Short mmCIF file of C-alpha atoms in Angstrom, two decimals:
data_model
loop_
_atom_site.label_atom_id
_atom_site.label_comp_id
_atom_site.label_asym_id
_atom_site.label_seq_id
_atom_site.Cartn_x
_atom_site.Cartn_y
_atom_site.Cartn_z
CA MET A 192 6.74 11.59 51.71
CA PHE A 193 8.11 9.62 54.67
CA GLN A 194 6.36 9.73 58.03
CA TYR A 195 7.94 9.38 61.48
CA TYR A 196 6.49 8.93 64.95
CA CYS A 197 8.07 9.88 68.29
CA LEU A 198 7.47 7.38 71.09
CA ASN A 199 9.28 9.71 73.51
CA PRO A 200 9.94 13.46 73.44
CA ILE A 201 12.90 13.97 71.10
CA ALA A 202 15.06 17.10 71.23
CA GLN A 203 13.72 19.68 68.79
CA VAL A 204 17.18 20.42 67.39
CA GLY A 205 17.16 16.86 66.09
CA LEU A 206 13.66 16.94 64.63
CA GLU A 207 14.53 20.17 62.85
CA ARG A 208 17.07 18.19 60.82
CA PHE A 209 14.30 16.40 58.95
CA THR A 210 13.96 17.70 55.40
CA GLU A 211 10.72 18.53 53.61
CA GLU A 212 10.44 14.89 52.49
CA PHE A 213 9.61 13.90 56.07
CA ALA A 214 6.55 14.63 58.19
CA GLN A 215 5.62 13.76 61.75
CA THR A 216 2.52 11.64 62.26
CA GLU A 217 0.36 11.09 65.32
CA ASN A 218 -0.63 7.61 64.11
CA VAL A 219 2.13 5.11 64.84
CA SER A 220 0.64 2.55 62.43
CA GLU A 221 1.28 4.96 59.54
CA ALA A 222 4.91 5.61 60.42
CA ASP A 223 7.82 4.57 58.23
CA GLY A 224 10.15 5.28 61.14
CA ILE A 225 9.91 5.47 64.92
CA LEU A 226 12.14 7.61 67.11
CA VAL A 227 12.44 6.34 70.69
CA ARG A 228 14.43 6.88 73.85
CA SER A 229 13.35 4.67 76.76
CA ALA A 230 9.78 3.65 75.89
CA ALA A 231 9.25 -0.12 75.97
CA MET A 232 8.48 -1.58 72.53
CA HIS A 233 8.47 -5.32 73.28
CA GLU A 234 4.68 -5.51 73.55
CA MET A 235 3.99 -3.16 70.66
CA GLU A 236 2.36 -4.39 67.50
CA LEU A 237 4.79 -3.50 64.72
CA SER A 238 3.01 -2.22 61.62
CA ASP A 239 3.90 -3.62 58.20
CA ASN A 240 4.58 0.01 57.22
CA LEU A 241 7.40 0.30 59.73
CA LEU A 242 10.85 0.32 58.14
CA ALA A 243 13.13 1.67 60.88
CA VAL A 244 13.45 2.35 64.61
CA ALA A 245 16.04 4.87 65.76
CA ARG A 246 16.98 4.85 69.43
CA ALA A 247 18.24 8.25 70.58
CA GLY A 248 20.81 6.66 72.88
CA ALA A 249 23.04 3.63 73.05
CA GLY A 250 21.10 0.93 74.94
CA VAL A 251 18.44 -0.98 73.01
CA ASN A 252 17.11 -3.39 75.63
CA ASN A 253 13.69 -1.71 75.27
CA ILE A 254 13.43 -2.77 71.60
CA PRO A 255 12.64 -6.30 70.29
CA LEU A 256 15.69 -6.63 68.05
CA GLU A 257 15.11 -10.16 66.78
CA LYS A 258 11.46 -9.52 66.03
CA CYS A 259 12.42 -6.39 64.11
CA ALA A 260 15.13 -8.24 62.16
CA GLU A 261 12.67 -10.90 61.04
CA LYS A 262 10.31 -8.21 59.76
CA GLY A 263 13.08 -6.35 57.95
CA ILE A 264 12.92 -3.41 60.36
CA VAL A 265 16.30 -1.79 60.89
CA VAL A 266 17.06 -0.71 64.46
CA PHE A 267 19.57 2.10 64.88
CA ASN A 268 21.25 3.50 67.97
CA THR A 269 23.55 6.47 68.52
CA PRO A 270 26.86 5.19 69.92
CA GLY A 271 29.14 7.92 71.20
CA ALA A 272 26.57 10.72 70.99
CA ASN A 273 26.16 10.79 74.78
CA ALA A 274 29.70 9.65 75.60
CA ASN A 275 30.90 12.97 76.99
CA GLY A 276 27.95 13.31 79.36
CA VAL A 277 28.52 9.81 80.74
CA LYS A 278 32.27 10.37 80.96
CA GLU A 279 31.78 13.47 83.11
CA LEU A 280 29.48 11.60 85.50
CA VAL A 281 31.97 8.71 85.76
CA ILE A 282 34.65 11.18 86.84
CA ALA A 283 32.19 12.67 89.33
CA GLY A 284 31.44 9.15 90.58
CA MET A 285 35.13 8.51 91.21
CA LEU A 286 35.37 11.69 93.27
CA LEU A 287 32.17 10.92 95.20
CA ALA A 288 33.51 7.48 96.06
CA SER A 289 37.08 8.51 96.89
CA ARG A 290 36.00 11.29 99.22
CA ASP A 291 32.86 11.03 101.31
CA ILE A 292 31.31 14.12 99.75
CA VAL A 293 27.77 12.75 100.01
CA GLY A 294 28.23 11.95 103.72
CA GLY A 295 29.56 15.44 104.35
CA ILE A 296 26.70 17.12 102.51
CA ASN A 297 24.17 15.03 104.42
CA TRP A 298 25.83 16.02 107.72
CA VAL A 299 25.48 19.70 106.83
CA GLU A 300 21.81 19.20 105.97
CA GLU A 301 21.20 17.42 109.28
CA ASN A 302 22.92 20.21 111.22
CA LYS A 303 21.61 23.22 109.32
CA GLU A 304 19.86 24.61 112.42
CA ASN A 305 23.10 24.61 114.45
CA ALA A 306 24.26 28.21 114.90
CA ASP A 307 27.82 26.93 115.46
CA ILE A 308 27.79 24.68 112.38
CA ALA A 309 31.09 26.05 111.09
CA LYS A 310 32.87 25.24 114.34
CA ALA A 311 31.18 21.84 114.54
CA ALA A 312 32.20 21.08 110.96
CA GLU A 313 35.88 21.48 111.82
CA LYS A 314 35.48 18.76 114.44
CA GLU A 315 33.35 16.43 112.32
CA LYS A 316 35.03 16.68 108.93
CA LYS A 317 37.56 13.97 109.72
CA ARG A 318 34.65 11.52 109.56
CA PHE A 319 34.34 12.30 105.86
CA ALA A 320 38.02 12.37 104.95
CA GLY A 321 38.90 10.39 101.87
CA THR A 322 41.70 9.83 99.41
CA GLU A 323 42.81 11.57 96.24
CA ILE A 324 42.60 9.86 92.87
CA GLN A 325 45.95 11.10 91.61
CA ASP A 326 48.47 8.24 91.37
CA LYS A 327 45.73 5.65 91.87
CA LYS A 328 45.36 2.78 89.41
CA LEU A 329 42.18 2.97 87.38
CA GLY A 330 40.97 -0.12 85.53
CA ILE A 331 38.60 0.41 82.61
CA ILE A 332 36.72 -2.63 81.31
CA GLY A 333 35.55 -1.75 77.81
CA LEU A 334 37.30 0.79 75.58
CA GLY A 335 34.40 2.03 73.50
CA ALA A 336 33.43 5.66 73.06
CA ILE A 337 32.89 6.24 76.79
CA GLY A 338 35.75 4.09 78.08
CA VAL A 339 38.28 5.87 75.87
CA LYS A 340 37.12 9.30 77.05
CA VAL A 341 37.32 8.22 80.70
CA ALA A 342 40.82 6.82 80.13
CA ASN A 343 42.14 9.99 78.55
CA VAL A 344 40.71 12.28 81.24
CA ALA A 345 42.01 10.01 84.00
CA LYS A 346 45.53 10.20 82.54
CA HIS A 347 45.34 14.00 82.64
CA MET A 348 44.27 13.74 86.29
CA GLY A 349 47.45 11.86 87.13
CA MET A 350 46.04 8.34 87.35
CA GLU A 351 47.73 5.17 86.16
CA VAL A 352 45.22 3.72 83.69
CA TYR A 353 44.75 0.08 82.71
CA GLY A 354 42.38 -0.70 79.84
CA TYR A 355 40.85 -4.04 78.87
CA ASP A 356 38.93 -4.65 75.66
CA PRO A 357 39.69 -7.62 73.39
CA TYR A 358 37.53 -6.09 70.65
CA VAL A 359 38.77 -2.49 70.72
CA SER A 360 37.99 -0.79 67.42
CA VAL A 361 40.53 0.96 65.23
CA ASP A 362 38.83 4.32 65.86
CA ALA A 363 38.95 3.78 69.61
CA ALA A 364 42.60 2.74 69.45
CA TRP A 365 43.50 5.92 67.56
CA ASN A 366 41.72 8.09 70.15
CA LEU A 367 43.20 6.30 73.16
CA SER A 368 46.14 7.87 74.98
CA ARG A 369 49.36 5.97 74.33
CA ASP A 370 50.00 6.05 78.08
CA VAL A 371 47.08 3.73 78.82
CA LYS A 372 48.25 0.19 79.62
CA HIS A 373 46.21 -2.10 77.35
CA VAL A 374 46.01 -5.43 79.21
CA LEU A 375 45.09 -8.74 77.59
CA HIS A 376 43.20 -10.32 80.48
CA VAL A 377 40.49 -8.73 82.61
CA GLU A 378 42.01 -10.44 85.65
CA GLU A 379 44.89 -7.97 85.41
CA ILE A 380 42.35 -5.21 86.12
CA TYR A 381 40.97 -7.07 89.13
CA ASP A 382 44.43 -7.83 90.54
CA ASN A 383 46.00 -4.38 90.20
CA CYS A 384 43.49 -1.54 90.22
CA ASP A 385 42.29 0.68 93.06
CA ILE A 386 39.25 1.86 91.08
CA ILE A 387 37.41 -0.19 88.45
CA THR A 388 34.82 1.14 86.01
CA ILE A 389 32.76 -0.94 83.56
CA HIS A 390 31.87 0.20 80.03
CA VAL A 391 30.84 -2.91 78.10
CA PRO A 392 27.57 -3.72 76.29
CA LEU A 393 25.12 -6.18 77.79
CA LEU A 394 25.74 -9.55 76.16
CA ASN A 395 25.34 -13.11 77.35
CA SER A 396 29.10 -13.12 77.94
CA THR A 397 29.07 -9.92 80.04
CA ARG A 398 25.88 -10.41 82.08
CA GLY A 399 26.87 -10.74 85.73
CA MET A 400 30.59 -10.56 84.89
CA ILE A 401 31.33 -8.75 88.15
CA ASP A 402 30.52 -11.56 90.56
CA LYS A 403 31.96 -13.04 93.74
CA GLU A 404 34.82 -14.68 91.86
CA ALA A 405 35.82 -11.39 90.24
CA ILE A 406 35.42 -9.47 93.50
CA ASP A 407 37.56 -11.97 95.41
CA ARG A 408 40.45 -11.17 93.04
CA MET A 409 40.17 -7.42 93.60
CA LYS A 410 42.35 -5.37 95.94
CA GLU A 411 41.15 -4.65 99.45
CA GLY A 412 39.20 -1.39 99.54
CA VAL A 413 38.53 -1.29 95.80
CA ILE A 414 36.09 1.26 94.40
CA LEU A 415 33.70 -0.13 91.79
CA LEU A 416 31.75 2.02 89.32
CA ASN A 417 28.93 0.88 87.04
CA PHE A 418 27.59 3.37 84.49
CA ALA A 419 26.93 0.76 81.78
CA ARG A 420 24.13 -1.67 82.80
CA ASP A 421 23.03 -2.79 86.27
CA VAL A 422 22.88 -6.48 85.34
CA LEU A 423 26.56 -6.54 84.40
CA VAL A 424 27.12 -6.68 88.16
CA LYS A 425 25.79 -9.24 90.61
CA GLU A 426 24.88 -6.65 93.20
CA GLU A 427 24.18 -9.13 95.98
CA ASP A 428 27.85 -10.16 95.67
CA VAL A 429 28.83 -6.48 95.77
CA LEU A 430 26.95 -5.98 99.04
CA GLU A 431 28.79 -8.96 100.49
CA GLY A 432 32.03 -7.40 99.31
CA ILE A 433 31.13 -4.14 101.01
CA ALA A 434 30.25 -5.94 104.25
CA SER A 435 33.60 -7.74 104.26
CA GLY A 436 35.56 -4.57 103.51
CA LYS A 437 36.76 -5.81 100.14
CA ILE A 438 34.78 -3.07 98.37
CA ARG A 439 35.11 0.44 99.75
CA ARG A 440 32.27 1.93 97.71
CA TYR A 441 30.02 0.96 94.84
CA VAL A 442 28.79 3.73 92.54
CA THR A 443 25.96 2.89 90.16
CA ASP A 444 23.73 4.88 87.82
CA PHE A 445 20.95 2.28 88.04
CA PRO A 446 18.72 2.52 91.12
CA ASN A 447 17.01 -0.65 92.30
CA PRO A 448 15.88 -2.08 95.65
CA THR A 449 19.12 -4.02 96.10
CA THR A 450 21.43 -1.01 96.29
CA ALA A 451 19.17 1.98 97.00
CA GLY A 452 20.06 3.22 100.47
CA ALA A 453 22.57 0.41 101.04
CA LYS A 454 25.69 1.16 103.06
CA ASN A 455 28.60 2.52 100.99
CA CYS A 456 26.54 2.49 97.79
CA VAL A 457 26.29 5.76 95.90
CA VAL A 458 23.20 5.31 93.75
CA ILE A 459 22.50 7.89 91.05
CA PRO A 460 19.08 8.03 89.31
CA HIS A 461 20.29 7.15 85.79
CA LEU A 462 21.72 10.58 84.99
CA GLY A 463 24.60 9.44 82.76
CA ALA A 464 23.22 10.80 79.50
CA SER A 465 20.73 13.21 81.06
CA THR A 466 22.29 16.40 79.82
CA GLU A 467 20.89 18.86 77.33
CA GLU A 468 23.91 18.33 75.09
CA SER A 469 23.69 14.53 75.13
CA GLU A 470 19.99 14.51 74.31
CA GLU A 471 20.54 16.92 71.44
CA ASN A 472 23.49 14.96 70.07
CA CYS A 473 21.52 11.71 70.21
CA ALA A 474 18.53 13.29 68.50
CA ARG A 475 20.65 14.71 65.68
CA MET A 476 22.40 11.39 65.11
CA ALA A 477 19.19 9.34 65.22
CA VAL A 478 17.48 11.62 62.70
CA LYS A 479 20.50 11.54 60.37
CA GLU A 480 20.59 7.72 60.45
CA MET A 481 16.87 7.41 59.81
CA MET A 482 16.84 9.89 56.93
CA ASP A 483 19.76 8.25 55.14
CA TYR A 484 18.17 4.84 55.47
CA LEU A 485 14.65 5.80 54.42
CA LYS A 486 15.86 7.90 51.45
CA ASN A 487 18.84 5.84 50.28
CA GLY A 488 18.66 2.44 51.97
CA ASN A 489 22.01 2.99 53.69
CA ILE A 490 22.51 1.42 57.11
CA ASN A 491 24.89 2.97 59.64
CA HIS A 492 25.00 2.14 63.36
CA SER A 493 22.35 -0.56 63.27
CA VAL A 494 22.25 -3.10 66.08
CA ASN A 495 20.32 -5.79 64.21
CA TYR A 496 21.55 -5.42 60.62
CA PRO A 497 25.03 -4.92 59.14
CA SER A 498 26.44 -1.55 58.13
CA CYS A 499 25.94 -1.04 54.41
CA ASP A 500 26.41 2.23 52.52
CA MET A 501 26.17 2.77 48.75
CA GLY A 502 25.67 6.51 48.89
CA VAL A 503 22.98 8.11 46.72
CA CYS A 504 21.58 6.01 43.90
CA THR A 505 22.28 7.50 40.46
CA GLN A 506 20.64 4.66 38.52
CA ALA A 507 17.00 4.10 37.60
CA GLY A 508 16.30 2.04 40.67
CA ARG A 509 17.60 0.65 43.95
CA VAL A 510 16.24 -2.47 45.64
CA ALA A 511 17.04 -3.53 49.21
CA ILE A 512 16.56 -7.12 50.37
CA PHE A 513 16.53 -8.38 53.96
CA HIS A 514 17.22 -12.07 54.25
CA LYS A 515 18.76 -14.94 56.14
CA ASN A 516 22.53 -15.23 55.97
CA ILE A 517 22.58 -18.46 53.95
CA ALA A 518 24.33 -19.69 50.82
CA ASN A 519 23.25 -19.02 47.24
CA MET A 520 21.02 -16.04 47.98
CA ILE A 521 22.88 -13.60 45.73
CA THR A 522 22.64 -15.99 42.79
CA LYS A 523 18.87 -16.18 43.21
CA PHE A 524 18.49 -12.41 43.50
CA THR A 525 20.57 -11.60 40.43
CA ALA A 526 18.71 -14.25 38.43
CA CYS A 527 15.43 -12.43 39.04
CA PHE A 528 16.83 -9.33 37.35
CA GLY A 529 18.75 -11.26 34.68
CA ASP A 530 15.63 -13.15 33.62
CA ALA A 531 13.90 -9.80 33.12
CA GLY A 532 16.81 -8.44 31.10
CA ILE A 533 17.66 -5.76 33.70
CA ASN A 534 21.32 -4.99 34.25
CA ILE A 535 22.68 -4.58 37.79
CA SER A 536 25.14 -1.68 37.77
CA ASP A 537 26.21 -1.92 41.41
CA MET A 538 25.57 -4.26 44.31
CA THR A 539 26.62 -4.89 47.89
CA ASN A 540 25.88 -7.67 50.36
CA LYS A 541 26.67 -7.60 54.06
CA SER A 542 25.86 -10.00 56.86
CA LYS A 543 25.55 -9.83 60.64
CA GLY A 544 25.10 -13.10 62.43
CA GLU A 545 22.08 -14.90 61.03
CA VAL A 546 20.79 -12.01 58.93
CA ALA A 547 22.04 -10.26 55.81
CA TYR A 548 21.30 -7.18 53.73
CA THR A 549 21.68 -6.82 49.97
CA MET A 550 21.34 -3.63 47.93
CA LEU A 551 21.25 -3.57 44.15
CA ASP A 552 21.33 -0.53 41.86
CA ILE A 553 19.61 -1.36 38.56
CA GLU A 554 19.44 0.37 35.19
CA GLU A 555 15.65 0.04 34.89
CA PRO A 556 12.96 0.29 37.56
CA ALA A 557 11.99 -3.02 39.15
CA SER A 558 8.54 -4.26 38.16
CA GLU A 559 6.00 -5.67 40.63
CA GLU A 560 6.62 -9.08 39.08
CA ILE A 561 10.34 -8.91 39.92
CA ILE A 562 9.63 -7.74 43.47
CA GLU A 563 7.21 -10.63 43.99
CA LYS A 564 9.81 -13.09 42.70
CA LEU A 565 12.36 -11.71 45.15
CA LYS A 566 9.88 -11.96 48.01
CA SER A 567 9.19 -15.59 47.12
CA VAL A 568 12.84 -16.61 47.55
CA LYS A 569 13.06 -18.81 50.63
CA GLY A 570 14.84 -16.98 53.45
CA VAL A 571 13.80 -13.47 52.37
CA PHE A 572 12.22 -11.35 55.13
CA ARG A 573 11.47 -8.20 53.20
CA VAL A 574 12.03 -6.54 49.83
CA ARG A 575 12.05 -2.77 49.65
CA VAL A 576 12.12 -0.56 46.57
CA VAL A 577 14.23 2.40 47.67
CA LYS A 578 14.05 4.22 44.33
#
């Protein structure tokens, strides 16, 4: 029996996917797996029992990835599960920025006691006039699950779409409208687009990528949208761009003291994936990933270990080894089984950066002696008997 613990409320439709081999526990130290949304885990003591953390969402900045990797704890996320919810809010953000809808709504609220509000509105509405998005050039930085959906909808809305992503996946490329102009340099987005939206992960290379230098290249009156991560944008530089007229409006889904209430900033309280459907999709996907890993050792959509899938084990045993990505490890592992006269019927080894994952299906169950020998190999983090 596997046990799981929920650090945050997880949609019931997801938890209902757990089979009878899984049970929820109220004691986190007993859990084989943790399901989490936004709860901070960096200061948590990670039990030696813990095998997996599944984040019901895409961002994992609340999880200590390196610490987990060194303990052989696989961290999963759910890329694409909330993409439609975010996509819809991005489109709404474009409309809010292009037309001063928020200003108009605020004016109505301020004048709600005016008996002649309808007549007054006809005089005042020119203050809130905006522009349409049809025929405007939209630049999308990052063509992952969300960026592709935004691109395709924007094309249907009559926009001219530029997309930049040097690492676009095959799946994303297949789903992307052929009418999207795939540019090779992000500067082409800055130089040409009326509206720019960012959909890249937070990496050292992307942190603060929208800075004064990038803004200086942009068109006068550009609209900038950020529904990815607040620190991708140097917001002090954005405020300077707004003050100079370079930036017409900045729309962000990440409230903070820098932009909250600032002129021409539309700040949304992190609602991108806050839909019933997104939360349910993320929960289903997180549970599926965790179950497959705990039962079979298969890794799909991990952020700290490589993808590795050998299906269901049909042999007498399956052993999973977490280790450093260094030379000669496979030779040492296979020798442990060979010395014991156990045949390896199937094996896979995958790496991701400095870490690697090896699974071996064997024709006899692994003894404690073999497991201890594997654990003693220098560079091994964890050895797990899956079956």
